[in-house]
XYZ file of C-alpha atoms in Angstrom:
761
model
C 0.152 -3.803 -5.778
C 3.003 -1.556 -6.615
C 2.058 2.131 -6.915
C 4.049 2.120 -10.652
C 0.573 -0.386 -11.418
C -1.643 1.591 -9.677
C -1.162 4.940 -11.691
C -1.338 2.669 -14.850
C -4.991 1.486 -13.868
C -5.604 4.463 -12.366
C -5.190 5.728 -16.568
C -6.458 2.461 -18.429
C -9.640 1.878 -16.596
C -10.976 5.950 -17.021
C -9.437 5.654 -20.610
C -10.980 1.904 -21.611
C -14.604 3.574 -20.386
C -13.919 6.982 -22.354
C -13.040 4.329 -25.390
C -15.764 1.867 -24.774
C -18.310 4.743 -24.237
C -17.145 6.486 -27.876
C -17.124 3.089 -29.351
C -21.091 2.720 -27.404
C -21.767 6.371 -29.059
C -20.896 6.220 -32.075
C -22.713 2.299 -32.751
C -25.146 5.100 -31.271
C -25.367 7.084 -34.445
C -24.354 4.982 -37.112
C -27.242 2.155 -35.705
C -29.702 6.347 -36.168
C -27.870 7.504 -39.503
C -28.472 3.809 -40.850
C -31.969 4.057 -39.984
C -32.709 7.553 -41.697
C -30.968 6.099 -44.574
C -33.198 3.283 -45.003
C -36.248 5.519 -43.846
C -35.672 7.957 -46.530
C -34.884 5.111 -49.764
C -38.066 3.289 -48.214
C -39.594 6.934 -47.994
C -38.247 7.566 -51.829
C -39.062 4.796 -53.319
C -41.956 3.432 -51.604
C -43.950 7.046 -50.239
C -45.454 8.219 -53.870
C -46.535 5.032 -54.686
C -47.779 5.187 -51.566
C -49.409 8.703 -51.823
C -50.930 7.872 -55.167
C -52.332 4.754 -54.193
C -54.145 6.740 -51.417
C -55.109 9.518 -52.938
C -56.697 6.902 -55.874
C -58.471 5.123 -53.350
C -59.977 8.323 -51.975
C -61.078 9.726 -55.032
C -62.626 6.125 -56.041
C -64.519 6.174 -52.842
C -65.769 9.131 -53.497
C -67.511 8.439 -57.161
C -68.455 5.030 -55.523
C -70.335 6.504 -53.222
C -71.759 8.800 -56.000
C -72.630 5.790 -58.080
C -74.583 4.208 -55.130
C -76.500 7.461 -54.226
C -77.732 7.743 -57.969
C -76.016 10.540 -59.424
C -74.847 10.768 -62.840
C -71.330 8.155 -63.258
C -70.324 7.192 -66.648
C -68.837 3.627 -66.353
C -65.938 4.384 -68.593
C -64.963 7.508 -66.486
C -65.298 5.038 -63.131
C -63.153 1.723 -64.855
C -60.970 4.673 -65.818
C -60.713 5.947 -62.215
C -60.337 1.745 -60.830
C -57.313 1.550 -63.290
C -55.148 4.626 -62.041
C -55.846 2.704 -58.334
C -55.241 -0.769 -59.456
C -51.854 1.032 -61.385
C -51.212 2.452 -58.162
C -51.648 -0.791 -56.080
C -49.477 -2.977 -58.621
C -46.667 -0.501 -58.092
C -47.391 -0.549 -53.780
C -47.527 -4.292 -54.273
C -44.203 -4.810 -56.400
C -42.223 -2.879 -53.786
C -43.718 -3.675 -50.515
C -42.428 -7.563 -50.377
C -38.720 -5.884 -50.199
C -38.095 -5.304 -46.625
C -35.170 -2.786 -46.787
C -37.591 -0.644 -49.909
C -40.360 -1.032 -46.642
C -37.699 0.001 -43.873
C -39.004 -0.530 -40.208
C -42.382 -0.615 -40.977
C -42.688 -3.709 -43.332
C -45.139 -4.953 -41.123
C -47.822 -2.075 -41.915
C -46.501 -2.078 -45.618
C -48.142 -6.502 -45.267
C -50.787 -5.016 -43.804
C -51.414 -2.044 -46.250
C -51.178 -5.281 -49.002
C -53.819 -7.725 -47.217
C -56.281 -4.703 -47.348
C -55.708 -4.309 -51.213
C -56.322 -7.733 -51.478
C -60.481 -7.438 -50.663
C -60.659 -4.473 -53.070
C -62.364 -6.771 -55.917
C -64.830 -7.897 -54.032
C -65.997 -4.568 -52.559
C -66.249 -3.200 -56.036
C -68.419 -5.773 -57.033
C -70.638 -5.582 -53.660
C -70.699 -2.046 -54.872
C -71.455 -2.560 -58.779
C -74.608 -4.824 -57.028
C -75.469 -2.341 -54.893
C -74.966 -5.643 -51.998
C -74.813 -4.098 -48.418
C -74.635 -0.710 -47.187
C -73.040 2.004 -48.564
C -71.391 2.995 -45.372
C -69.578 -0.912 -45.260
C -68.411 -0.381 -49.315
C -67.290 3.652 -48.167
C -65.711 2.264 -44.619
C -63.775 -0.785 -46.717
C -61.735 2.686 -49.005
C -61.124 4.265 -45.174
C -59.274 1.634 -43.278
C -56.825 1.004 -46.955
C -57.012 5.301 -46.444
C -56.278 5.081 -42.504
C -53.606 2.439 -42.812
C -52.298 4.367 -45.071
C -51.569 6.840 -43.406
C -50.134 4.893 -40.256
C -47.282 4.221 -43.260
C -46.711 7.516 -43.296
C -46.929 8.220 -39.288
C -44.393 5.034 -38.361
C -41.500 6.661 -40.879
C -41.561 9.740 -39.947
C -41.477 8.932 -36.435
C -37.622 8.895 -35.086
C -37.693 8.456 -31.249
C -33.891 8.826 -31.979
C -33.957 12.603 -33.024
C -36.555 14.655 -31.784
C -35.711 17.877 -33.748
C -36.615 15.616 -36.943
C -39.351 13.762 -35.068
C -41.542 17.593 -34.592
C -41.137 18.585 -38.739
C -42.662 14.734 -39.267
C -45.352 15.482 -37.304
C -47.116 18.713 -39.981
C -46.462 16.228 -42.527
C -48.621 13.091 -41.002
C -51.382 15.816 -40.014
C -51.602 17.501 -43.896
C -52.169 14.102 -45.076
C -54.817 13.378 -41.807
C -56.375 16.003 -42.879
C -56.443 15.691 -46.028
C -58.544 12.270 -45.518
C -60.951 14.700 -43.364
C -61.655 16.529 -45.867
C -61.858 13.944 -48.050
C -64.857 11.932 -46.323
C -66.553 15.325 -46.392
C -66.701 14.788 -49.959
C -67.597 11.292 -49.913
C -70.603 11.988 -47.508
C -71.646 14.934 -49.656
C -72.014 12.701 -52.490
C -73.418 9.826 -50.295
C -76.361 12.514 -50.034
C -76.753 11.947 -54.122
C -79.212 14.674 -56.088
C -82.258 14.319 -53.719
C -79.146 15.999 -51.349
C -80.516 14.087 -48.118
C -77.865 12.954 -45.217
C -78.501 9.951 -42.632
C -78.155 10.630 -39.534
C -74.877 8.346 -39.421
C -73.786 10.468 -42.985
C -74.441 13.917 -40.410
C -72.309 12.298 -37.446
C -69.812 11.925 -39.757
C -69.757 14.965 -41.598
C -69.634 16.913 -38.611
C -66.559 14.837 -37.922
C -64.394 15.684 -40.412
C -65.314 19.386 -40.637
C -63.875 19.689 -36.738
C -61.062 16.713 -37.653
C -59.267 18.539 -40.209
C -59.780 22.332 -38.818
C -58.288 21.317 -35.223
C -55.415 19.961 -37.104
C -54.869 22.596 -39.381
C -54.849 25.018 -36.926
C -53.404 23.266 -33.839
C -50.932 20.462 -36.357
C -49.706 21.611 -39.058
C -49.896 25.469 -39.716
C -47.663 26.665 -36.248
C -44.828 23.912 -37.923
C -44.769 24.945 -41.458
C -41.831 26.610 -42.318
C -41.603 29.943 -44.363
C -42.734 29.017 -47.299
C -45.141 26.169 -46.704
C -47.211 28.689 -44.293
C -47.601 31.900 -48.170
C -48.055 28.657 -49.934
C -50.942 27.533 -46.410
C -52.403 30.674 -46.813
C -52.457 30.749 -50.030
C -54.698 28.106 -50.471
C -57.459 29.032 -48.098
C -57.068 32.100 -49.458
C -58.348 31.390 -52.734
C -61.908 31.511 -53.838
C -62.596 27.611 -54.049
C -61.016 27.151 -50.243
C -63.687 29.656 -49.647
C -66.599 28.561 -51.254
C -65.590 25.043 -49.053
C -65.943 27.173 -46.265
C -69.225 28.835 -46.797
C -70.727 24.740 -47.825
C -69.876 23.505 -44.855
C -70.767 25.839 -42.319
C -74.664 25.799 -44.081
C -74.712 22.279 -43.508
C -73.569 22.159 -40.108
C -76.131 24.741 -39.085
C -80.098 25.460 -38.841
C -80.431 21.324 -38.273
C -82.719 20.462 -35.504
C -83.694 17.126 -35.640
C -81.606 14.501 -37.384
C -82.886 11.431 -36.530
C -85.207 11.303 -40.061
C -82.525 12.681 -41.926
C -80.434 15.683 -42.505
C -82.043 17.771 -45.724
C -78.607 19.528 -47.606
C -78.397 23.083 -48.495
C -78.506 24.266 -52.265
C -75.188 25.674 -51.918
C -73.566 21.909 -51.700
C -73.888 22.170 -55.794
C -70.632 24.338 -55.895
C -68.822 21.523 -53.689
C -67.536 19.580 -56.128
C -65.753 21.932 -58.449
C -64.075 23.864 -55.539
C -63.388 20.160 -54.242
C -60.978 19.678 -57.195
C -59.762 22.730 -57.234
C -57.646 22.572 -53.588
C -57.979 19.062 -53.022
C -54.409 19.334 -55.674
C -53.825 22.137 -54.143
C -53.512 20.284 -50.645
C -51.407 17.546 -52.370
C -48.918 19.800 -53.431
C -48.830 20.820 -50.010
C -48.904 17.221 -49.073
C -46.045 16.063 -50.897
C -43.521 19.137 -50.667
C -44.010 18.418 -46.848
C -42.962 15.083 -46.994
C -39.841 15.708 -49.851
C -38.873 18.086 -46.888
C -39.030 15.808 -44.246
C -37.126 12.950 -46.016
C -34.488 15.708 -47.253
C -34.258 16.476 -43.275
C -33.850 13.132 -42.531
C -30.913 12.447 -45.086
C -29.298 15.621 -44.103
C -29.308 14.504 -40.125
C -28.590 10.840 -41.181
C -24.741 12.491 -42.787
C -25.100 14.582 -40.030
C -24.676 11.820 -37.556
C -22.402 10.179 -40.013
C -19.905 13.457 -39.826
C -20.235 13.810 -35.777
C -19.628 10.063 -35.733
C -16.134 11.050 -37.498
C -15.637 13.695 -35.444
C -16.003 11.977 -32.356
C -13.512 9.202 -32.814
C -11.679 12.073 -33.883
C -11.324 13.994 -30.925
C -12.021 10.992 -28.512
C -9.061 9.268 -30.585
C -7.180 12.857 -29.752
C -7.544 12.768 -26.192
C -7.089 8.926 -25.628
C -3.399 9.991 -27.003
C -3.330 13.587 -24.878
C -4.694 11.258 -21.655
C -1.934 8.591 -22.435
C 0.409 11.120 -22.897
C -0.167 12.847 -19.859
C -0.390 9.775 -17.516
C 3.226 8.767 -19.280
C 4.781 11.707 -17.682
C 2.621 12.172 -14.597
C 3.830 8.838 -13.276
C 7.737 9.009 -14.455
C 7.701 12.303 -12.751
C 6.031 10.903 -9.568
C 7.718 8.066 -9.890
C 10.780 9.896 -10.214
C 10.110 12.052 -7.314
C 8.994 8.823 -5.346
C 12.521 7.123 -5.901
C 14.394 10.321 -5.110
C 12.819 10.388 -1.729
C 13.361 6.629 -1.125
C 16.829 6.828 -2.014
C 17.233 10.114 0.219
C 14.766 8.246 3.302
C 17.626 5.001 2.656
C 20.754 6.863 2.482
C 19.430 9.114 5.514
C 17.665 5.306 7.442
C 21.064 3.542 6.718
C 23.844 5.316 6.229
C 23.139 9.254 7.794
C 21.142 8.361 10.936
C 23.260 6.106 12.831
C 26.908 7.816 12.571
C 24.482 10.152 13.888
C 23.366 8.466 15.863
C 27.016 6.895 16.702
C 28.455 10.434 17.382
C 25.745 11.098 19.639
C 26.660 8.283 21.718
C 30.211 9.494 21.635
C 29.423 12.507 23.062
C 30.665 14.215 19.941
C 28.364 17.079 17.622
C 26.424 16.487 14.735
C 26.260 18.575 12.324
C 22.254 19.783 10.902
C 23.537 20.086 7.648
C 23.740 16.798 7.122
C 20.389 16.020 8.161
C 17.295 16.582 5.854
C 15.118 19.532 6.477
C 12.014 20.954 5.910
C 11.210 22.265 2.212
C 7.946 23.625 2.586
C 6.664 22.152 -0.702
C 2.857 21.747 -0.783
C 2.121 19.137 -2.967
C 2.346 15.155 -1.528
C 5.452 14.232 -2.237
C 6.460 17.587 -0.435
C 4.796 16.842 1.990
C 5.781 13.287 2.723
C 9.051 14.629 2.628
C 8.393 16.952 5.301
C 7.030 14.596 7.621
C 9.979 12.452 6.802
C 12.486 15.495 7.686
C 10.449 16.037 10.390
C 10.155 12.211 12.157
C 14.143 12.405 11.456
C 14.521 15.704 13.813
C 12.256 14.013 16.409
C 14.652 11.048 15.886
C 17.575 12.848 16.708
C 16.513 15.029 19.016
C 15.607 11.848 21.142
C 18.841 10.559 20.181
C 20.363 13.602 21.400
C 18.520 13.664 24.545
C 19.198 10.621 25.181
C 22.717 10.345 24.828
C 23.117 14.022 26.723
C 21.820 11.715 29.694
C 23.654 8.658 29.147
C 26.673 11.185 29.731
C 25.030 12.514 32.906
C 24.496 9.644 33.872
C 28.395 8.151 33.536
C 29.686 11.427 35.821
C 27.084 10.398 38.031
C 28.269 6.420 37.861
C 31.996 7.928 37.757
C 30.939 9.752 40.527
C 29.413 7.434 42.900
C 32.222 4.523 42.111
C 34.963 7.110 43.314
C 33.435 7.776 46.637
C 32.879 3.805 46.531
C 36.395 3.628 46.004
C 37.467 5.135 48.660
C 35.845 3.735 50.581
C 37.036 0.422 49.192
C 40.763 1.387 49.584
C 40.254 2.346 53.133
C 38.733 -0.961 53.448
C 41.749 -2.629 51.995
C 43.984 -0.831 54.395
C 41.817 -1.501 57.292
C 42.159 -5.179 56.409
C 45.555 -5.042 55.791
C 46.470 -3.763 59.316
C 44.189 -6.406 61.249
C 46.371 -8.679 59.087
C 49.453 -7.648 60.341
C 47.974 -6.912 64.294
C 46.333 -10.824 64.274
C 48.197 -12.873 62.059
C 49.017 -14.563 64.802
C 45.469 -15.914 65.241
C 45.080 -18.263 62.383
C 41.302 -18.690 62.522
C 40.660 -15.077 62.592
C 43.324 -14.296 60.246
C 41.081 -16.981 58.015
C 37.702 -14.930 58.572
C 40.336 -11.445 57.902
C 42.114 -13.247 54.435
C 38.318 -13.612 53.730
C 37.007 -10.431 54.565
C 39.887 -9.422 52.305
C 38.592 -11.852 49.509
C 35.204 -10.130 49.422
C 36.056 -6.589 49.604
C 38.517 -7.267 46.171
C 35.270 -8.310 44.913
C 33.777 -5.501 45.582
C 36.220 -3.308 44.299
C 35.909 -5.823 40.879
C 31.864 -4.800 40.788
C 32.565 -1.097 41.035
C 34.513 -1.589 37.465
C 32.041 -3.008 36.563
C 30.457 0.283 37.043
C 32.247 2.223 36.157
C 32.991 0.039 32.557
C 29.139 0.208 32.308
C 29.072 4.042 33.394
C 31.359 4.265 29.685
C 34.684 4.580 31.818
C 37.528 2.256 31.376
C 39.302 0.447 34.215
C 41.884 2.415 36.114
C 45.570 0.664 34.715
C 48.422 1.138 37.274
C 51.120 -1.404 35.204
C 54.263 -0.276 33.923
C 55.374 -3.126 32.705
C 53.870 -5.782 30.241
C 52.532 -8.475 32.210
C 53.752 -12.366 31.290
C 51.260 -14.677 30.472
C 51.264 -17.062 33.727
C 51.323 -13.648 35.764
C 48.193 -12.147 33.992
C 46.617 -15.589 34.048
C 47.068 -15.617 38.117
C 46.038 -12.405 38.840
C 42.713 -12.913 36.862
C 42.517 -16.417 39.478
C 43.213 -13.704 42.555
C 40.387 -11.740 41.861
C 38.042 -14.972 42.275
C 35.897 -15.234 45.740
C 36.716 -19.153 45.233
C 40.193 -19.202 43.833
C 41.114 -22.823 45.081
C 38.941 -24.464 43.201
C 41.257 -23.192 39.581
C 43.540 -24.438 38.063
C 45.843 -22.152 35.755
C 47.976 -23.287 32.699
C 50.263 -20.944 30.384
C 52.685 -20.599 28.042
C 54.865 -18.502 28.691
C 56.393 -17.049 26.162
C 54.106 -13.737 25.433
C 53.605 -10.748 27.783
C 50.197 -8.103 27.485
C 50.975 -5.037 27.345
C 50.866 -2.743 29.863
C 48.078 -0.235 29.389
C 45.359 -3.002 28.494
C 46.604 -5.428 31.491
C 43.707 -4.209 33.785
C 41.055 -4.543 31.550
C 42.144 -7.986 30.299
C 42.355 -9.334 34.014
C 38.938 -8.284 34.919
C 37.178 -9.187 31.844
C 39.064 -12.916 32.723
C 37.637 -12.293 36.158
C 34.744 -12.375 35.741
C 34.856 -15.198 33.019
C 36.055 -17.018 36.249
C 34.181 -15.315 39.190
C 30.951 -17.007 36.862
C 32.462 -20.721 36.132
C 33.345 -21.317 39.783
C 29.833 -19.704 40.625
C 28.275 -21.861 38.751
C 30.476 -25.300 38.952
C 29.926 -28.259 42.002
C 31.486 -27.248 44.892
C 34.241 -30.029 44.798
C 35.015 -29.509 40.714
C 38.295 -27.995 39.291
C 38.006 -24.507 36.875
C 40.298 -25.094 34.319
C 42.516 -22.137 33.016
C 44.719 -21.881 29.473
C 46.772 -20.532 27.126
C 48.203 -20.834 24.193
C 49.299 -19.079 21.154
C 47.264 -18.846 17.652
C 47.296 -17.494 14.601
C 45.531 -14.300 15.628
C 46.482 -13.628 18.707
C 46.308 -15.527 22.763
C 44.229 -17.757 23.007
C 42.309 -18.043 26.325
C 40.394 -20.766 27.671
C 38.028 -21.133 30.857
C 36.858 -24.443 31.243
C 34.328 -25.457 33.951
C 31.693 -28.035 35.298
C 29.076 -26.593 35.333
C 25.454 -27.130 33.681
C 23.794 -27.849 30.867
C 22.756 -25.600 28.566
C 21.045 -25.188 25.958
C 21.852 -24.556 22.125
C 19.523 -21.639 21.647
C 21.171 -19.882 24.921
C 25.141 -20.874 23.494
C 23.604 -18.765 20.391
C 21.891 -15.568 21.895
C 25.028 -15.626 25.373
C 27.303 -15.338 22.074
C 25.794 -13.052 20.675
C 25.651 -10.142 23.109
C 29.769 -11.461 23.646
C 30.691 -10.319 20.580
C 29.944 -7.248 20.769
C 28.978 -4.284 23.280
C 25.069 -5.157 23.957
C 23.394 -2.688 24.581
C 21.190 -1.006 28.025
C 18.140 -2.891 27.229
C 20.142 -6.114 26.851
C 20.732 -5.045 30.809
C 17.602 -4.590 31.370
C 16.146 -8.308 30.569
C 19.027 -9.481 31.433
C 19.658 -8.179 34.986
C 20.324 -11.626 36.809
C 23.658 -11.564 33.860
C 25.742 -9.024 34.634
C 29.105 -10.550 34.731
C 28.491 -11.426 30.845
C 27.332 -8.278 30.044
C 30.312 -6.282 31.546
C 33.012 -8.814 29.615
C 30.943 -7.803 26.323
C 31.998 -4.217 26.983
C 35.345 -5.427 27.578
C 35.790 -7.547 24.599
C 34.050 -4.389 22.580
C 36.677 -2.483 24.192
C 39.383 -4.733 23.336
C 38.303 -5.999 19.691
C 39.324 -9.267 21.825
C 36.901 -12.110 19.879
C 34.139 -14.167 23.666
C 32.803 -17.407 23.239
C 31.375 -19.662 25.165
C 30.278 -23.261 23.466
C 29.381 -26.683 25.328
C 32.085 -28.730 27.333
C 33.017 -32.174 26.105
C 32.871 -32.674 29.428
C 29.458 -31.435 29.949
C 30.220 -28.189 30.999
C 30.883 -24.172 29.249
C 33.912 -23.286 28.114
C 34.504 -19.796 27.616
C 37.408 -18.969 24.924
C 38.697 -15.103 24.933
C 41.072 -13.956 21.581
C 43.132 -11.107 22.355
C 44.444 -9.800 19.391
C 48.293 -9.852 18.271
C 48.557 -5.726 18.885
C 48.052 -5.938 22.013
C 50.999 -8.903 23.090
C 54.732 -8.301 23.813
C 57.504 -10.991 23.509
C 58.576 -12.117 26.815
C 61.815 -10.127 27.497
C 64.877 -13.048 28.594
C 63.091 -16.430 27.253
C 63.045 -18.316 24.794
C 60.650 -18.881 22.228
C 58.778 -21.785 23.192
C 57.130 -24.610 20.956
C 53.096 -23.581 20.331
C 51.317 -24.987 21.935
C 53.078 -26.193 25.072
C 51.718 -25.595 28.764
C 53.510 -24.377 31.721
C 51.431 -25.309 35.065
C 52.090 -22.839 37.281
C 51.205 -23.254 41.212
C 47.530 -21.691 42.425
C 48.522 -19.227 44.832
C 51.105 -16.258 44.674
C 52.710 -17.183 48.010
C 55.777 -17.789 47.086
C 56.303 -15.381 44.787
C 54.729 -12.630 47.269
C 56.959 -13.785 49.922
C 60.310 -12.815 47.739
C 59.200 -9.710 47.966
C 57.775 -9.253 50.723
C 61.289 -11.083 51.806
C 63.306 -7.444 50.176
C 61.055 -5.217 52.813
C 59.588 -7.212 55.423
C 58.484 -5.111 58.598
C 56.237 -5.666 61.942
C 52.949 -4.130 61.560
C 54.232 -1.292 63.680
C 57.207 -0.686 61.055
C 54.572 -1.132 58.213
C 54.123 2.237 55.774
C 50.693 3.475 54.885
C 50.263 2.594 51.722
C 49.287 5.353 48.848
C 45.810 4.773 47.364
C 45.872 5.859 43.566
C 43.128 7.825 41.389
C 42.514 8.029 38.192
C 40.595 10.504 36.440
C 37.709 9.496 37.267
C 38.501 9.515 40.809
C 37.925 5.732 41.512
C 41.331 3.893 43.234
C 43.191 2.100 40.676
C 45.294 -0.970 41.693
C 48.081 -0.769 43.656
C 51.521 -2.620 43.067
C 54.000 -3.867 46.014
C 56.197 -1.778 47.190
C 59.796 -2.190 45.631
C 63.227 -2.084 46.875
C 65.805 -0.698 44.752
C 67.752 -3.873 43.622
C 64.573 -5.342 42.044
C 63.039 -2.436 41.006
C 66.722 -2.624 39.185
C 65.856 -5.849 38.064
C 62.178 -5.539 36.970
C 62.943 -2.308 34.648
C 60.187 -0.812 32.172
C 59.093 -2.652 29.329
C 59.972 -0.990 26.251
C 57.652 -1.133 23.402
C 57.665 0.671 19.616
C 60.525 2.668 21.325
C 58.725 3.993 24.017
C 59.040 3.853 28.100
C 56.380 2.109 29.718
C 55.593 4.192 33.545
C 57.488 3.319 36.278
C 56.296 0.661 38.401
C 53.531 2.193 41.248
C 52.706 0.635 44.746
C 49.911 -2.737 44.489
C 48.343 -4.021 46.942
C 49.114 -8.287 46.983
C 46.269 -9.936 48.354
C 47.076 -12.438 51.421
C 51.437 -11.082 50.965
C 50.379 -10.021 55.050
C 49.819 -13.547 55.888
C 50.855 -15.453 59.079
C 53.861 -17.095 59.106
C 52.064 -20.536 60.072
C 50.168 -20.540 57.040
C 53.408 -19.831 54.807
C 54.662 -23.931 55.902
C 53.098 -25.444 52.038
C 50.293 -28.043 53.003
C 50.583 -31.458 53.104
C 50.248 -33.318 50.026
C 46.707 -34.021 48.567
C 46.023 -37.704 48.343
C 46.414 -38.956 44.988
C 42.800 -39.306 43.244
C 42.540 -42.410 40.943
C 42.010 -41.150 37.393
C 37.966 -40.884 36.341
C 37.284 -43.512 34.007
C 34.181 -42.303 32.714
C 33.835 -41.272 28.950
C 32.768 -37.767 28.176
C 29.102 -38.526 27.827
C 28.666 -40.032 31.064
C 30.034 -36.929 32.724
C 27.579 -34.926 30.985
C 24.654 -37.096 31.745
C 25.906 -37.509 35.561
C 26.130 -33.718 35.792
C 22.984 -33.466 34.661
C 21.352 -34.098 37.988
C 22.935 -31.413 39.408
C 20.962 -28.882 36.653
C 18.382 -28.258 39.020
C 20.594 -27.648 42.113
C 21.799 -24.687 39.663
C 18.545 -23.177 38.275
C 17.865 -22.612 41.933
C 21.044 -21.002 42.965
C 20.458 -18.612 39.721
C 17.367 -17.929 40.872
C 18.534 -16.706 44.141
C 21.379 -14.529 42.073
C 19.029 -13.051 39.392
C 16.548 -11.861 43.230
C 20.202 -10.630 44.717
C 20.475 -8.472 41.591
C 18.942 -4.954 42.073
């Protein structure tokens, strides 16, 4: 997942969560406001009829109790009271079926309506005095209790604790008024005799204790200032004091209540006092109820305002969050993009250039490398960490370059000392050839020793090439291609198996002759080493569009296409030394890769049509000059050349041939690295005139230096041409048949290759 996506998700998830929280909160507040609005509407429409019904039921209960006890109650008065109750019940029934009017306490409202269905039957029992007085009054008490529960449910709001606290005094006032009304009913049941049953007395005592507890605990502490002042005015009135005095008189001085209780004479003043303070309590109850409804309406409006502010504030906050996230994302991504571009530039351009300069031994400008900025934020720390990594990497490459340079100097020193020994060995071999040339067997061994010493010199040159130096080149004149191939073949131990074919219309610049000769010698040595003993290795050259093409074809074992691809990858450019560590048995190809890189030449290995390997070397045209004194030949023509340069060397020697005792010691030349150069034979003055230095680009070449030509001191007996070899019939086998035949030879060559690997240090 991209960082941009992560940052977007980092903003989207909290934003969505915040939006969801706002929606949930707003919905909850709106639902609470709607409930409050419904309760207020229900209270305003149903509260007054319900309270009228409750007070009417209380008054009818007292009047029914008084008539049951024998008190003088006029029929028309009872009829008026019942008519008022019926009117309140009818109004209540008219509103109760509407759920919108009854609110969320619709079930309790239905319960009150159901209880009202028994009102007519209760009145009939009261008029006929059927049953007991307690059962009749108990019906009215049940209706009043159900009405109080409606109020309690109406004013109870669990979502708003403050509103619930304010509604508690209203419910407590209704309950306390009911307790006082029950006292009135109990005293009415005493009748003119002023005698109460034990059950009636217990109910009176309970009502007194309950309403006093409610007023002291749940009403007075929660009343508002104006409501408390009104309540204090009620309790300070003479009527309330009469009430208190009568209650105390009824409760006190009663030891045995099993047979009934005789009420004191003060009870006669209860009716007049109750009619006055009951109306005042009703006003207090109504005021408190209206206050609760007003508070509910205000709370609903407050919740709606809160929702509006919540939506507006949350919307602004979300916009701010989105803006901050967008700006932050763009800032972070811009800084990361700059860091990425700088990192890519350092990794792809600066660092490779620095490494290349270090490998060439050049100084490095530290200002081109990223520096530690010291920024303390996350991106700055990453940039500083990358700068430290680059610094450590450059220091490591600088150390490796210094070590490689030191190793190159060390290797050059070793090559110089070893080259001196090889030079002395070659001089000694020539002395022995001159001295014992008459002994054919000994001369053959000396020639073998001479060839091995030449191979040692080539290995020393390999060491110099790998150490970063150049092969010393004593040539001062361009060399013809045929002579170059002859010189390369002479460097190979099994040179008699090499068949040379070359055109003679071009020459090679003297400054690169030894390098090209060394490159071809390595390829020829590799070809003869891995070819069957009696097979020929053919080397041919021809001019092509890109320069000079030299092809070396052997009859070696079959090589897989993957191996060709791997070897060509190392030959197309100078391979690193890690490749040499993994392929120590292929030192020759490793050297060829470095020489090809120095000459800007291309070397390609491919499968030959005869089953072996064909190595194609393309030398660029910049390294060639036209051959002097020769007419241009047709491109592609081949010149057969003799295998051994004996005749040519014999002509060189005839000019100043000496006896072993007369031979002058040859001068050993050294290069700047101390490695002895290849020597040229001494020439007579007249031959030096014939071979004047070639001129390229108007600059004369350096004068020829003496060079030792292998086997020029051959015995006279060996100079006679060899007997012609028997003519062998042309092989009629197809290339595919030849390839299959040599496949059987592959097992043996693999054994030889394994032995060569073990010989490597």
